[in-house]
PDB file of C-alpha atoms in Angstrom:
ATOM      1  CA  MET M   1    -106.420 -51.726-176.966  1.00  0.00           C
ATOM      2  CA  LYS M   2    -107.138 -53.873-173.852  1.00  0.00           C
ATOM      3  CA  LYS M   3    -107.186 -56.955-175.974  1.00  0.00           C
ATOM      4  CA  ILE M   4    -103.718 -56.128-177.552  1.00  0.00           C
ATOM      5  CA  LEU M   5    -101.994 -55.722-174.331  1.00  0.00           C
ATOM      6  CA  PRO M   6    -102.547 -59.351-172.881  1.00  0.00           C
ATOM      7  CA  LEU M   7    -101.793 -60.711-176.227  1.00  0.00           C
ATOM      8  CA  LEU M   8     -98.137 -58.742-176.291  1.00  0.00           C
ATOM      9  CA  PHE M   9     -97.774 -60.100-172.687  1.00  0.00           C
ATOM     10  CA  CYS M  10     -98.255 -63.814-173.855  1.00  0.00           C
ATOM     11  CA  LEU M  11     -95.874 -63.091-177.118  1.00  0.00           C
ATOM     12  CA  PHE M  12     -93.203 -61.566-174.711  1.00  0.00           C
ATOM     13  CA  LEU M  13     -93.334 -64.896-172.209  1.00  0.00           C
ATOM     14  CA  GLY M  14     -93.415 -67.174-175.436  1.00  0.00           C
ATOM     15  CA  LEU M  15     -90.223 -65.469-176.776  1.00  0.00           C
ATOM     16  CA  SER M  16     -88.354 -65.400-173.166  1.00  0.00           C
ATOM     17  CA  ALA M  17     -89.070 -69.330-172.703  1.00  0.00           C
ATOM     18  CA  CYS M  18     -87.557 -70.068-176.265  1.00  0.00           C
ATOM     19  CA  GLY M  19     -84.317 -67.929-175.352  1.00  0.00           C
ATOM     20  CA  PRO M  20     -81.118 -69.609-173.897  1.00  0.00           C
ATOM     21  CA  LYS M  21     -81.420 -70.678-170.211  1.00  0.00           C
ATOM     22  CA  ALA M  22     -78.872 -69.118-167.794  1.00  0.00           C
ATOM     23  CA  PRO M  23     -76.598 -71.641-166.297  1.00  0.00           C
ATOM     24  CA  ASP M  24     -77.942 -72.798-162.759  1.00  0.00           C
ATOM     25  CA  ALA M  25     -76.155 -72.205-159.564  1.00  0.00           C
ATOM     26  CA  GLN M  26     -74.782 -75.322-159.749  1.00  0.00           C
ATOM     27  CA  GLN M  27     -73.378 -75.467-163.016  1.00  0.00           C
ATOM     28  CA  ARG M  28     -71.632 -72.255-162.262  1.00  0.00           C
ATOM     29  CA  ILE M  29     -70.073 -73.630-159.229  1.00  0.00           C
ATOM     30  CA  ALA M  30     -68.941 -76.762-161.044  1.00  0.00           C
ATOM     31  CA  ASP M  31     -67.365 -74.698-163.988  1.00  0.00           C
ATOM     32  CA  SER M  32     -65.507 -72.649-161.168  1.00  0.00           C
ATOM     33  CA  LEU M  33     -63.943 -75.549-159.523  1.00  0.00           C
ATOM     34  CA  ARG M  34     -62.923 -76.967-162.880  1.00  0.00           C
ATOM     35  CA  LEU M  35     -61.142 -73.879-163.863  1.00  0.00           C
ATOM     36  CA  ASP M  36     -59.286 -73.666-160.363  1.00  0.00           C
ATOM     37  CA  SER M  37     -58.240 -77.191-160.392  1.00  0.00           C
ATOM     38  CA  MET M  38     -56.465 -76.526-164.009  1.00  0.00           C
ATOM     39  CA  THR M  39     -54.853 -73.025-162.464  1.00  0.00           C
ATOM     40  CA  LEU M  40     -51.361 -73.391-160.842  1.00  0.00           C
ATOM     41  CA  LYS M  41     -51.646 -71.399-157.937  1.00  0.00           C
ATOM     42  CA  ILE M  42     -48.342 -69.829-156.349  1.00  0.00           C
ATOM     43  CA  GLY M  43     -48.484 -68.437-152.621  1.00  0.00           C
ATOM     44  CA  TYR M  44     -45.760 -66.060-151.807  1.00  0.00           C
ATOM     45  CA  LEU M  45     -45.164 -63.525-149.183  1.00  0.00           C
ATOM     46  CA  PRO M  46     -44.743 -59.750-150.497  1.00  0.00           C
ATOM     47  CA  THR M  47     -41.185 -59.488-150.350  1.00  0.00           C
ATOM     48  CA  LEU M  48     -38.230 -58.977-152.487  1.00  0.00           C
ATOM     49  CA  GLU M  49     -37.957 -62.756-152.530  1.00  0.00           C
ATOM     50  CA  SER M  50     -41.067 -62.735-154.761  1.00  0.00           C
ATOM     51  CA  LEU M  51     -39.983 -59.733-157.121  1.00  0.00           C
ATOM     52  CA  PRO M  52     -39.081 -62.212-160.082  1.00  0.00           C
ATOM     53  CA  LEU M  53     -42.273 -63.948-159.925  1.00  0.00           C
ATOM     54  CA  LEU M  54     -44.185 -60.762-159.820  1.00  0.00           C
ATOM     55  CA  ALA M  55     -42.201 -59.299-162.565  1.00  0.00           C
ATOM     56  CA  ALA M  56     -42.757 -62.388-164.764  1.00  0.00           C
ATOM     57  CA  GLN M  57     -46.528 -61.887-164.137  1.00  0.00           C
ATOM     58  CA  LYS M  58     -46.496 -58.269-164.811  1.00  0.00           C
ATOM     59  CA  MET M  59     -44.470 -58.683-168.114  1.00  0.00           C
ATOM     60  CA  GLY M  60     -46.913 -61.272-169.068  1.00  0.00           C
ATOM     61  CA  TRP M  61     -44.654 -64.197-169.493  1.00  0.00           C
ATOM     62  CA  LEU M  62     -46.684 -66.336-167.005  1.00  0.00           C
ATOM     63  CA  ASP M  63     -49.497 -66.064-169.181  1.00  0.00           C
ATOM     64  CA  SER M  64     -47.789 -67.752-172.059  1.00  0.00           C
ATOM     65  CA  LEU M  65     -47.251 -71.032-170.351  1.00  0.00           C
ATOM     66  CA  GLY M  66     -50.526 -72.617-171.705  1.00  0.00           C
ATOM     67  CA  THR M  67     -51.511 -73.297-167.964  1.00  0.00           C
ATOM     68  CA  PRO M  68     -53.349 -70.532-166.205  1.00  0.00           C
ATOM     69  CA  VAL M  69     -51.019 -69.309-163.244  1.00  0.00           C
ATOM     70  CA  LYS M  70     -52.492 -67.144-160.164  1.00  0.00           C
ATOM     71  CA  LEU M  71     -50.172 -65.351-157.727  1.00  0.00           C
ATOM     72  CA  ILE M  72     -51.815 -65.332-154.200  1.00  0.00           C
ATOM     73  CA  PRO M  73     -50.393 -63.248-151.662  1.00  0.00           C
ATOM     74  CA  PHE M  74     -49.926 -64.251-147.697  1.00  0.00           C
ATOM     75  CA  GLU M  75     -48.727 -62.260-145.076  1.00  0.00           C
ATOM     76  CA  ALA M  76     -47.315 -65.190-142.832  1.00  0.00           C
ATOM     77  CA  ALA M  77     -45.194 -68.199-143.547  1.00  0.00           C
ATOM     78  CA  ILE M  78     -46.998 -70.355-141.490  1.00  0.00           C
ATOM     79  CA  ASP M  79     -50.341 -69.771-143.517  1.00  0.00           C
ATOM     80  CA  LEU M  80     -48.178 -70.717-146.761  1.00  0.00           C
ATOM     81  CA  ASP M  81     -47.554 -74.079-145.154  1.00  0.00           C
ATOM     82  CA  THR M  82     -51.055 -74.660-144.542  1.00  0.00           C
ATOM     83  CA  ALA M  83     -52.143 -73.631-148.048  1.00  0.00           C
ATOM     84  CA  LEU M  84     -49.521 -76.281-149.334  1.00  0.00           C
ATOM     85  CA  GLN M  85     -50.347 -78.936-147.051  1.00  0.00           C
ATOM     86  CA  ASN M  86     -53.988 -78.449-147.669  1.00  0.00           C
ATOM     87  CA  LYS M  87     -53.630 -78.437-151.402  1.00  0.00           C
ATOM     88  CA  ARG M  88     -54.880 -75.008-151.971  1.00  0.00           C
ATOM     89  CA  VAL M  89     -51.736 -73.649-153.631  1.00  0.00           C
ATOM     90  CA  GLN M  90     -49.138 -75.779-155.687  1.00  0.00           C
ATOM     91  CA  LEU M  91     -46.139 -73.656-155.269  1.00  0.00           C
ATOM     92  CA  ILE M  92     -44.895 -71.523-152.222  1.00  0.00           C
ATOM     93  CA  THR M  93     -42.026 -69.177-150.999  1.00  0.00           C
ATOM     94  CA  THR M  94     -40.885 -70.621-147.808  1.00  0.00           C
ATOM     95  CA  ASP M  95     -37.840 -71.371-145.905  1.00  0.00           C
ATOM     96  CA  LEU M  96     -35.711 -74.106-145.012  1.00  0.00           C
ATOM     97  CA  CYS M  97     -36.407 -74.427-141.448  1.00  0.00           C
ATOM     98  CA  ARG M  98     -40.498 -74.649-142.387  1.00  0.00           C
ATOM     99  CA  ALA M  99     -39.725 -76.969-145.542  1.00  0.00           C
ATOM    100  CA  ILE M 100     -37.900 -79.333-143.273  1.00  0.00           C
ATOM    101  CA  LEU M 101     -40.775 -79.404-140.839  1.00  0.00           C
ATOM    102  CA  MET M 102     -43.328 -79.822-143.650  1.00  0.00           C
ATOM    103  CA  ASN M 103     -41.127 -82.725-145.357  1.00  0.00           C
ATOM    104  CA  GLN M 104     -40.853 -84.645-141.849  1.00  0.00           C
ATOM    105  CA  LYS M 105     -44.867 -84.704-141.957  1.00  0.00           C
ATOM    106  CA  ASP M 106     -44.914 -85.347-145.656  1.00  0.00           C
ATOM    107  CA  ASP M 107     -42.003 -86.548-147.533  1.00  0.00           C
ATOM    108  CA  SER M 108     -43.656 -85.494-150.585  1.00  0.00           C
ATOM    109  CA  ILE M 109     -42.974 -81.941-149.984  1.00  0.00           C
ATOM    110  CA  LYS M 110     -39.970 -80.899-151.595  1.00  0.00           C
ATOM    111  CA  VAL M 111     -37.748 -77.980-151.869  1.00  0.00           C
ATOM    112  CA  VAL M 112     -37.411 -77.151-155.380  1.00  0.00           C
ATOM    113  CA  GLY M 113     -35.201 -74.010-155.676  1.00  0.00           C
ATOM    114  CA  LYS M 114     -33.173 -71.522-153.679  1.00  0.00           C
ATOM    115  CA  THR M 115     -34.677 -67.496-153.671  1.00  0.00           C
ATOM    116  CA  GLN M 116     -33.055 -64.607-152.310  1.00  0.00           C
ATOM    117  CA  SER M 117     -34.623 -62.842-149.157  1.00  0.00           C
ATOM    118  CA  ALA M 118     -32.043 -60.983-146.765  1.00  0.00           C
ATOM    119  CA  TYR M 119     -33.531 -60.398-143.540  1.00  0.00           C
ATOM    120  CA  TYR M 120     -32.521 -57.312-141.195  1.00  0.00           C
ATOM    121  CA  LEU M 121     -32.749 -57.109-137.389  1.00  0.00           C
ATOM    122  CA  ILE M 122     -34.660 -53.868-136.938  1.00  0.00           C
ATOM    123  CA  THR M 123     -34.821 -52.096-133.153  1.00  0.00           C
ATOM    124  CA  ALA M 124     -37.363 -49.727-132.336  1.00  0.00           C
ATOM    125  CA  GLN M 125     -35.919 -46.026-132.526  1.00  0.00           C
ATOM    126  CA  LYS M 126     -36.823 -45.037-129.021  1.00  0.00           C
ATOM    127  CA  GLN M 127     -35.156 -48.155-127.638  1.00  0.00           C
ATOM    128  CA  ARG M 128     -31.413 -47.505-127.070  1.00  0.00           C
ATOM    129  CA  LEU M 129     -30.633 -50.872-129.002  1.00  0.00           C
ATOM    130  CA  ARG M 130     -27.629 -50.157-131.113  1.00  0.00           C
ATOM    131  CA  LYS M 131     -25.962 -53.777-131.081  1.00  0.00           C
ATOM    132  CA  PRO M 132     -26.928 -57.325-130.672  1.00  0.00           C
ATOM    133  CA  LYS M 133     -25.763 -57.647-127.071  1.00  0.00           C
ATOM    134  CA  ASP M 134     -28.065 -54.989-126.122  1.00  0.00           C
ATOM    135  CA  LEU M 135     -31.044 -57.551-126.811  1.00  0.00           C
ATOM    136  CA  GLN M 136     -30.615 -59.171-123.461  1.00  0.00           C
ATOM    137  CA  GLU M 137     -34.232 -59.366-121.810  1.00  0.00           C
ATOM    138  CA  ARG M 138     -35.558 -57.438-124.393  1.00  0.00           C
ATOM    139  CA  MET M 139     -38.926 -58.464-126.552  1.00  0.00           C
ATOM    140  CA  VAL M 140     -37.727 -59.753-130.136  1.00  0.00           C
ATOM    141  CA  ALA M 141     -40.750 -60.767-132.148  1.00  0.00           C
ATOM    142  CA  ILE M 142     -40.279 -63.880-134.303  1.00  0.00           C
ATOM    143  CA  ALA M 143     -42.716 -66.378-136.164  1.00  0.00           C
ATOM    144  CA  ARG M 144     -41.822 -69.781-134.208  1.00  0.00           C
ATOM    145  CA  ASN M 145     -39.964 -72.647-135.653  1.00  0.00           C
ATOM    146  CA  GLU M 146     -39.138 -70.275-138.961  1.00  0.00           C
ATOM    147  CA  GLN M 147     -35.961 -68.446-140.179  1.00  0.00           C
ATOM    148  CA  SER M 148     -36.472 -65.320-137.885  1.00  0.00           C
ATOM    149  CA  ASP M 149     -36.610 -67.899-134.925  1.00  0.00           C
ATOM    150  CA  CYS M 150     -33.617 -69.467-136.080  1.00  0.00           C
ATOM    151  CA  MET M 151     -31.541 -66.288-137.259  1.00  0.00           C
ATOM    152  CA  LEU M 152     -32.126 -64.936-133.687  1.00  0.00           C
ATOM    153  CA  ASP M 153     -30.507 -68.007-132.119  1.00  0.00           C
ATOM    154  CA  LEU M 154     -27.610 -68.191-134.468  1.00  0.00           C
ATOM    155  CA  LEU M 155     -26.985 -64.490-133.867  1.00  0.00           C
ATOM    156  CA  LEU M 156     -27.041 -64.736-130.140  1.00  0.00           C
ATOM    157  CA  GLU M 157     -24.684 -67.640-130.071  1.00  0.00           C
ATOM    158  CA  GLN M 158     -22.354 -65.685-132.423  1.00  0.00           C
ATOM    159  CA  GLN M 159     -22.335 -62.875-129.434  1.00  0.00           C
ATOM    160  CA  GLU M 160     -22.062 -65.984-127.024  1.00  0.00           C
ATOM    161  CA  MET M 161     -25.044 -64.486-125.407  1.00  0.00           C
ATOM    162  CA  ASN M 162     -27.657 -67.116-123.526  1.00  0.00           C
ATOM    163  CA  VAL M 163     -30.369 -67.447-126.246  1.00  0.00           C
ATOM    164  CA  ASP M 164     -32.924 -67.829-123.210  1.00  0.00           C
ATOM    165  CA  PHE M 165     -32.212 -64.355-121.950  1.00  0.00           C
ATOM    166  CA  VAL M 166     -34.278 -62.749-124.688  1.00  0.00           C
ATOM    167  CA  ASN M 167     -38.247 -62.746-124.735  1.00  0.00           C
ATOM    168  CA  ARG M 168     -39.376 -63.679-128.222  1.00  0.00           C
ATOM    169  CA  PRO M 169     -43.288 -63.047-128.237  1.00  0.00           C
ATOM    170  CA  GLN M 170     -44.712 -65.030-131.516  1.00  0.00           C
ATOM    171  CA  ILE M 171     -45.901 -62.794-134.325  1.00  0.00           C
ATOM    172  CA  ASN M 172     -46.525 -64.566-137.571  1.00  0.00           C
ATOM    173  CA  SER M 173     -47.620 -61.695-139.808  1.00  0.00           C
ATOM    174  CA  LEU M 174     -44.702 -59.571-141.180  1.00  0.00           C
ATOM    175  CA  ALA M 175     -47.192 -56.606-141.660  1.00  0.00           C
ATOM    176  CA  LEU M 176     -47.835 -56.685-138.156  1.00  0.00           C
ATOM    177  CA  ARG M 177     -44.300 -56.977-137.037  1.00  0.00           C
ATOM    178  CA  ARG M 178     -43.634 -53.732-138.763  1.00  0.00           C
ATOM    179  CA  GLU M 179     -46.663 -51.938-137.300  1.00  0.00           C
ATOM    180  CA  MET M 180     -45.401 -53.153-133.781  1.00  0.00           C
ATOM    181  CA  ILE M 181     -41.936 -51.618-134.369  1.00  0.00           C
ATOM    182  CA  LEU M 182     -43.420 -48.469-135.971  1.00  0.00           C
ATOM    183  CA  ASN M 183     -45.701 -48.198-132.771  1.00  0.00           C
ATOM    184  CA  GLN M 184     -42.835 -48.877-130.241  1.00  0.00           C
ATOM    185  CA  GLU M 185     -44.931 -52.086-129.042  1.00  0.00           C
ATOM    186  CA  ILE M 186     -41.770 -54.327-129.502  1.00  0.00           C
ATOM    187  CA  ASP M 187     -37.875 -53.836-128.747  1.00  0.00           C
ATOM    188  CA  ALA M 188     -36.774 -55.600-132.161  1.00  0.00           C
ATOM    189  CA  THR M 189     -37.791 -58.055-134.726  1.00  0.00           C
ATOM    190  CA  PHE M 190     -36.426 -59.538-138.166  1.00  0.00           C
ATOM    191  CA  LEU M 191     -37.985 -58.297-141.246  1.00  0.00           C
ATOM    192  CA  PRO M 192     -37.192 -58.720-145.268  1.00  0.00           C
ATOM    193  CA  GLU M 193     -37.563 -56.036-147.644  1.00  0.00           C
ATOM    194  CA  PRO M 194     -39.525 -53.669-148.140  1.00  0.00           C
ATOM    195  CA  TYR M 195     -40.787 -54.067-144.469  1.00  0.00           C
ATOM    196  CA  ALA M 196     -37.525 -53.377-143.304  1.00  0.00           C
ATOM    197  CA  SER M 197     -36.770 -50.435-145.048  1.00  0.00           C
ATOM    198  CA  GLN M 198     -40.378 -48.944-144.032  1.00  0.00           C
ATOM    199  CA  CYS M 199     -39.350 -48.997-140.543  1.00  0.00           C
ATOM    200  CA  MET M 200     -35.717 -47.393-141.297  1.00  0.00           C
ATOM    201  CA  VAL M 201     -37.163 -44.657-143.077  1.00  0.00           C
ATOM    202  CA  ASN M 202     -39.198 -43.918-140.085  1.00  0.00           C
ATOM    203  CA  GLY M 203     -36.063 -43.922-137.811  1.00  0.00           C
ATOM    204  CA  ASP M 204     -35.782 -47.373-136.433  1.00  0.00           C
ATOM    205  CA  ARG M 205     -32.207 -48.929-136.646  1.00  0.00           C
ATOM    206  CA  ASN M 206     -30.645 -51.942-138.455  1.00  0.00           C
ATOM    207  CA  ILE M 207     -28.440 -53.594-136.369  1.00  0.00           C
ATOM    208  CA  ALA M 208     -27.770 -57.148-137.919  1.00  0.00           C
ATOM    209  CA  ASN M 209     -28.850 -59.080-141.060  1.00  0.00           C
ATOM    210  CA  SER M 210     -28.794 -62.664-142.295  1.00  0.00           C
ATOM    211  CA  LYS M 211     -25.689 -62.136-144.810  1.00  0.00           C
ATOM    212  CA  GLU M 212     -23.733 -61.082-141.629  1.00  0.00           C
ATOM    213  CA  ILE M 213     -25.087 -64.195-139.788  1.00  0.00           C
ATOM    214  CA  GLY M 214     -23.969 -66.021-142.582  1.00  0.00           C
ATOM    215  CA  VAL M 215     -27.378 -67.929-143.631  1.00  0.00           C
ATOM    216  CA  SER M 216     -29.642 -68.049-146.728  1.00  0.00           C
ATOM    217  CA  PHE M 217     -32.932 -70.046-146.015  1.00  0.00           C
ATOM    218  CA  SER M 218     -35.451 -68.713-148.458  1.00  0.00           C
ATOM    219  CA  CYS M 219     -36.519 -71.167-150.887  1.00  0.00           C
ATOM    220  CA  LEU M 220     -39.653 -72.737-153.372  1.00  0.00           C
ATOM    221  CA  ALA M 221     -41.554 -75.579-152.182  1.00  0.00           C
ATOM    222  CA  THR M 222     -44.263 -77.874-153.679  1.00  0.00           C
ATOM    223  CA  HIS M 223     -45.644 -81.363-153.597  1.00  0.00           C
ATOM    224  CA  LEU M 224     -44.781 -84.477-155.770  1.00  0.00           C
ATOM    225  CA  GLN M 225     -48.287 -84.679-157.016  1.00  0.00           C
ATOM    226  CA  TRP M 226     -48.194 -80.947-158.455  1.00  0.00           C
ATOM    227  CA  MET M 227     -44.712 -81.855-160.086  1.00  0.00           C
ATOM    228  CA  ALA M 228     -46.510 -84.616-161.850  1.00  0.00           C
ATOM    229  CA  GLN M 229     -49.821 -82.757-162.527  1.00  0.00           C
ATOM    230  CA  PHE M 230     -48.353 -79.517-163.543  1.00  0.00           C
ATOM    231  CA  LYS M 231     -44.759 -80.352-164.591  1.00  0.00           C
ATOM    232  CA  GLU M 232     -44.605 -78.297-167.895  1.00  0.00           C
ATOM    233  CA  ALA M 233     -46.267 -75.563-166.060  1.00  0.00           C
ATOM    234  CA  LEU M 234     -43.870 -75.376-162.986  1.00  0.00           C
ATOM    235  CA  GLN M 235     -40.890 -75.935-165.062  1.00  0.00           C
ATOM    236  CA  GLY M 236     -42.247 -72.960-167.152  1.00  0.00           C
ATOM    237  CA  VAL M 237     -42.579 -70.943-164.158  1.00  0.00           C
ATOM    238  CA  THR M 238     -38.749 -71.442-163.106  1.00  0.00           C
ATOM    239  CA  ARG M 239     -37.841 -70.579-166.674  1.00  0.00           C
ATOM    240  CA  CYS M 240     -40.019 -67.164-166.186  1.00  0.00           C
ATOM    241  CA  TYR M 241     -38.187 -66.604-162.928  1.00  0.00           C
ATOM    242  CA  ASP M 242     -34.951 -66.573-164.332  1.00  0.00           C
ATOM    243  CA  LYS M 243     -35.922 -64.636-167.337  1.00  0.00           C
ATOM    244  CA  ALA M 244     -37.402 -62.065-164.819  1.00  0.00           C
ATOM    245  CA  ALA M 245     -34.191 -62.080-162.674  1.00  0.00           C
ATOM    246  CA  ALA M 246     -32.021 -61.200-165.513  1.00  0.00           C
ATOM    247  CA  TRP M 247     -34.387 -58.661-166.608  1.00  0.00           C
ATOM    248  CA  LEU M 248     -34.580 -56.961-163.133  1.00  0.00           C
ATOM    249  CA  ASN M 249     -30.689 -56.982-163.345  1.00  0.00           C
ATOM    250  CA  GLU M 250     -30.462 -54.969-166.377  1.00  0.00           C
ATOM    251  CA  ASN M 251     -33.481 -52.578-166.157  1.00  0.00           C
ATOM    252  CA  PRO M 252     -34.659 -49.826-163.479  1.00  0.00           C
ATOM    253  CA  VAL M 253     -37.613 -51.047-161.526  1.00  0.00           C
ATOM    254  CA  ASN M 254     -40.105 -48.855-159.866  1.00  0.00           C
ATOM    255  CA  LEU M 255     -40.983 -51.056-156.739  1.00  0.00           C
ATOM    256  CA  GLN M 256     -44.345 -49.062-156.125  1.00  0.00           C
ATOM    257  CA  ASP M 257     -45.523 -51.139-159.296  1.00  0.00           C
ATOM    258  CA  TYR M 258     -45.249 -54.349-157.022  1.00  0.00           C
ATOM    259  CA  TYR M 259     -45.626 -53.211-153.748  1.00  0.00           C
ATOM    260  CA  ALA M 260     -47.725 -50.954-151.434  1.00  0.00           C
ATOM    261  CA  ILE M 261     -45.415 -48.606-150.228  1.00  0.00           C
ATOM    262  CA  ASP M 262     -44.356 -44.913-150.437  1.00  0.00           C
ATOM    263  CA  LYS M 263     -42.086 -43.330-152.919  1.00  0.00           C
ATOM    264  CA  GLN M 264     -39.670 -42.570-150.338  1.00  0.00           C
ATOM    265  CA  VAL M 265     -39.117 -46.276-149.162  1.00  0.00           C
ATOM    266  CA  ALA M 266     -38.915 -47.360-152.826  1.00  0.00           C
ATOM    267  CA  ASP M 267     -36.313 -45.004-153.753  1.00  0.00           C
ATOM    268  CA  THR M 268     -34.524 -46.173-150.604  1.00  0.00           C
ATOM    269  CA  ILE M 269     -34.159 -49.734-151.511  1.00  0.00           C
ATOM    270  CA  GLN M 270     -31.202 -51.079-153.287  1.00  0.00           C
ATOM    271  CA  LEU M 271     -31.995 -54.298-155.128  1.00  0.00           C
ATOM    272  CA  ASP M 272     -29.568 -56.939-154.965  1.00  0.00           C
ATOM    273  CA  THR M 273     -28.376 -58.850-157.862  1.00  0.00           C
ATOM    274  CA  TYR M 274     -30.913 -61.646-158.547  1.00  0.00           C
ATOM    275  CA  GLN M 275     -29.385 -65.044-159.452  1.00  0.00           C
ATOM    276  CA  PRO M 276     -31.019 -67.680-161.560  1.00  0.00           C
ATOM    277  CA  LEU M 277     -32.697 -70.402-159.578  1.00  0.00           C
ATOM    278  CA  SER M 278     -30.319 -73.186-158.104  1.00  0.00           C
ATOM    279  CA  MET M 279     -30.789 -75.622-155.225  1.00  0.00           C
ATOM    280  CA  PRO M 280     -29.974 -74.351-151.570  1.00  0.00           C
ATOM    281  CA  GLN M 281     -26.409 -75.106-150.448  1.00  0.00           C
ATOM    282  CA  GLN M 282     -25.769 -77.955-148.200  1.00  0.00           C
ATOM    283  CA  ARG M 283     -24.512 -75.937-145.600  1.00  0.00           C
ATOM    284  CA  ASP M 284     -27.639 -73.998-145.268  1.00  0.00           C
ATOM    285  CA  ILE M 285     -29.710 -77.133-144.867  1.00  0.00           C
ATOM    286  CA  GLU M 286     -27.383 -78.623-142.207  1.00  0.00           C
ATOM    287  CA  LYS M 287     -27.504 -75.133-140.214  1.00  0.00           C
ATOM    288  CA  ALA M 288     -31.272 -75.551-140.458  1.00  0.00           C
ATOM    289  CA  LYS M 289     -31.331 -79.257-139.297  1.00  0.00           C
ATOM    290  CA  GLN M 290     -28.856 -78.620-136.564  1.00  0.00           C
ATOM    291  CA  TRP M 291     -31.054 -75.811-135.148  1.00  0.00           C
ATOM    292  CA  LEU M 292     -34.181 -77.904-135.336  1.00  0.00           C
ATOM    293  CA  THR M 293     -32.445 -80.979-133.733  1.00  0.00           C
ATOM    294  CA  GLY M 294     -31.480 -78.443-131.044  1.00  0.00           C
ATOM    295  CA  ARG M 295     -35.194 -77.476-130.751  1.00  0.00           C
ATOM    296  CA  LYS M 296     -35.931 -81.216-130.423  1.00  0.00           C
ATOM    297  CA  LEU M 297     -38.053 -80.819-133.643  1.00  0.00           C
ATOM    298  CA  MET M 298     -36.262 -83.180-135.767  1.00  0.00           C
ATOM    299  CA  LYS M 299     -36.888 -87.116-135.907  1.00  0.00           C
ATOM    300  CA  GLN M 300     -33.977 -89.465-135.897  1.00  0.00           C
ATOM    301  CA  THR M 301     -34.978 -90.475-139.630  1.00  0.00           C
ATOM    302  CA  THR M 302     -34.972 -87.814-142.181  1.00  0.00           C
ATOM    303  CA  HIS M 303     -36.219 -87.798-145.710  1.00  0.00           C
ATOM    304  CA  GLN M 304     -35.073 -86.489-148.773  1.00  0.00           C
ATOM    305  CA  LEU M 305     -35.668 -82.663-148.740  1.00  0.00           C
ATOM    306  CA  THR M 306     -34.676 -81.417-152.437  1.00  0.00           C
ATOM    307  CA  ASP M 307     -35.689 -82.329-155.841  1.00  0.00           C
ATOM    308  CA  ASP M 308     -33.621 -80.199-158.874  1.00  0.00           C
ATOM    309  CA  SER M 309     -35.953 -81.625-161.663  1.00  0.00           C
ATOM    310  CA  LEU M 310     -37.653 -77.993-161.976  1.00  0.00           C
ATOM    311  CA  ILE M 311     -34.337 -76.109-162.262  1.00  0.00           C
ATOM    312  CA  PRO M 312     -33.981 -75.046-165.958  1.00  0.00           C
TER     313      PRO M 312
END
């Protein structure tokens, strides 16, 4: 028995040596990077603006494009911009104000479609703020140089108020702005859905919205490099967006399948009719440019902002 055990041990070692070698760490990293470079990554904010993309993913339509597609959620528009500029994602949801600023730094960044995202001016329930004129000398949280910042100025100008008489702390994260309203840490803020309804269900008030202000800034942006490298996949994504938009208009939707919200909030939200992708209206682009010029953020020379080659 003492002689058999060493022989069995040697036989085991011999068989192990003949087996397939596991890939080393460097090979695994190389394989992962190769797969990542072949994947079309879409950065988005978890708002109703992104619902057609999320529905297209849930229905499996994005899986049929022949190119791997990955949706990556972000909580702040500025983080999406950084991800696109650093080439970590190939397509993002953004707004015209942010897109114009990116395009000034790199004219290869283009707006390739208009999306839908209404914004609501929500005021904390314990604050007696029932109309826009009540905002004077109050704290209204915004994301600087983004659509919430612009819409606040446009609203105050409509009310013939001095835009400098409102305090505007910079809070980039949508989730953090929502929590600060719920906790009465700020007086008001602009929020899209479903963040706005999460506050209104809690008793916070909606006193204005982007439709009343008369602007529609939400859009998709990408880089010319990705339009060349992922052209067919990006065109496939826009087709899937339109297909999902039509499906959402015709079928009941449980928003809890897409967002981390309570049933009460999901049941409160009424979806707007989703339109097929189109290009932003020129009047919205001009409003964004005029506002950025007033902020002294626009250069004298401007580049071509839009590219409609991905529109179905």
